[in-house]
Amino acid sequence: MGTKPHTPARYAACTLLVALVAAGCAGPVAPDRSGSPTPAPQNTSPAEICTSLISYWAKETLKGSKWSGLDWEQKGLSNEQYAIHEEIVAAARAEETRQGRDKALLLIDREAKRKCTAQNGATGSSENWRPPS
């Protein structure tokens, strides 16, 4: 009864086991740094967030998009932001009639920035808004 000869399958299984054990003992693998860099976090002010939200939703409303009919809460707007939105949409519709859609879209961006900056983001009037605890 001697030892059995090594078969190719046993040899492959043994080699795989040794490789797995060695890989587990080698420690953590360094992350791949060749990919695209992770973006740095950005500090965004309440006025910038307000401007972005109102500009987006006013443009969608002017264009009559599928989502333009959402209510102010579904759009993520405070009561004050919604009031700004409605003022800007009315002004943009008038501008579109006089000067065309491109001018109306520019008016939306300009007025959203101006009004949101003047009201420091217009966040304080939301019925559901609560200061951070």
XYZ file of C-alpha atoms in Angstrom:
133
model
C 0.000 0.000 0.000
C 2.189 2.960 -0.733
C 1.273 6.481 -1.558
C -1.050 7.238 -4.419
C 0.410 9.051 -7.367
C -0.478 12.757 -7.686
C -3.162 13.402 -10.225
C -3.334 16.732 -12.094
C -6.606 17.605 -10.353
C -5.140 17.041 -6.865
C -2.068 19.034 -7.756
C -4.206 21.937 -9.055
C -6.407 21.886 -5.940
C -3.381 21.904 -3.658
C -1.793 24.770 -5.598
C -5.029 26.766 -5.412
C -5.276 26.185 -1.647
C -1.700 27.364 -1.095
C -2.332 30.462 -3.243
C -5.503 31.337 -1.300
C -3.782 30.960 2.059
C -0.850 33.058 0.877
C -3.170 35.760 -0.425
C -5.011 35.857 2.899
C -1.776 36.331 4.792
C -0.446 39.037 2.504
C -2.509 41.788 4.181
C -4.902 44.289 2.651
C -4.608 45.216 -0.972
C -3.952 48.897 -1.670
C -6.838 50.632 -3.469
C -6.459 51.287 -7.156
C -5.371 54.895 -7.563
C -5.430 54.855 -11.360
C -9.178 55.553 -11.639
C -10.860 58.915 -11.534
C -10.389 60.895 -8.332
C -13.121 61.167 -5.738
C -14.679 64.635 -5.876
C -14.022 66.848 -2.881
C -17.045 67.704 -0.757
C -18.561 71.039 -1.626
C -19.887 73.609 0.787
C -23.198 74.808 -0.576
C -24.972 77.754 0.989
C -28.742 77.937 1.515
C -28.862 80.651 -1.195
C -27.092 78.374 -3.696
C -29.421 75.466 -2.943
C -32.437 77.775 -3.243
C -31.150 79.134 -6.567
C -30.579 75.659 -7.944
C -34.003 74.353 -6.887
C -35.961 77.357 -8.086
C -34.074 77.641 -11.383
C -34.637 73.975 -12.133
C -38.339 73.902 -11.275
C -39.145 77.254 -12.888
C -37.553 76.061 -16.143
C -39.472 72.785 -15.973
C -42.695 74.732 -15.404
C -41.972 77.087 -18.293
C -41.279 74.129 -20.578
C -44.421 72.329 -19.360
C -42.489 69.179 -18.509
C -44.084 66.019 -17.194
C -42.953 66.783 -13.607
C -43.795 70.480 -13.533
C -47.170 69.823 -11.912
C -45.716 68.515 -8.652
C -46.608 70.527 -5.565
C -44.088 72.609 -3.634
C -43.330 69.858 -1.120
C -42.724 67.281 -3.844
C -40.335 69.744 -5.467
C -38.499 70.188 -2.167
C -39.343 73.890 -1.841
C -40.143 75.889 1.269
C -43.174 78.185 1.278
C -40.928 81.206 0.628
C -39.119 79.388 -2.183
C -42.427 78.454 -3.754
C -43.533 82.102 -3.657
C -40.271 83.078 -5.395
C -40.823 80.263 -7.908
C -44.302 81.544 -8.774
C -43.082 85.149 -9.183
C -40.238 84.039 -11.424
C -42.441 81.770 -13.559
C -44.893 84.639 -14.141
C -42.050 86.977 -15.112
C -40.491 84.303 -17.338
C -43.754 83.678 -19.176
C -44.058 87.391 -19.903
C -40.417 87.506 -21.028
C -40.946 84.465 -23.258
C -43.842 86.251 -24.975
C -41.745 89.394 -25.533
C -38.254 88.025 -26.171
C -38.468 84.242 -26.624
C -37.686 81.169 -24.545
C -33.909 81.634 -24.392
C -34.295 85.072 -22.785
C -36.918 83.703 -20.406
C -34.555 80.925 -19.265
C -31.823 83.489 -18.623
C -34.282 85.591 -16.619
C -35.088 82.554 -14.464
C -31.437 81.992 -13.572
C -30.782 85.665 -12.908
C -33.881 86.264 -10.783
C -33.569 83.012 -8.823
C -30.019 83.934 -7.841
C -30.970 87.499 -6.954
C -34.048 86.611 -4.898
C -32.522 83.598 -3.146
C -29.443 85.600 -2.187
C -31.567 88.484 -0.905
C -33.589 86.076 1.272
C -30.606 83.934 2.344
C -32.078 80.801 0.800
C -35.706 81.502 1.740
C -35.907 78.449 3.999
C -37.539 79.765 7.161
C -41.199 79.650 6.204
C -41.752 75.960 5.573
C -44.534 74.617 7.717
C -42.534 71.425 8.171
C -39.179 73.163 8.658
C -37.556 72.699 12.039
C -34.206 74.098 13.171
C -31.494 71.454 13.701
C -31.618 69.897 17.177
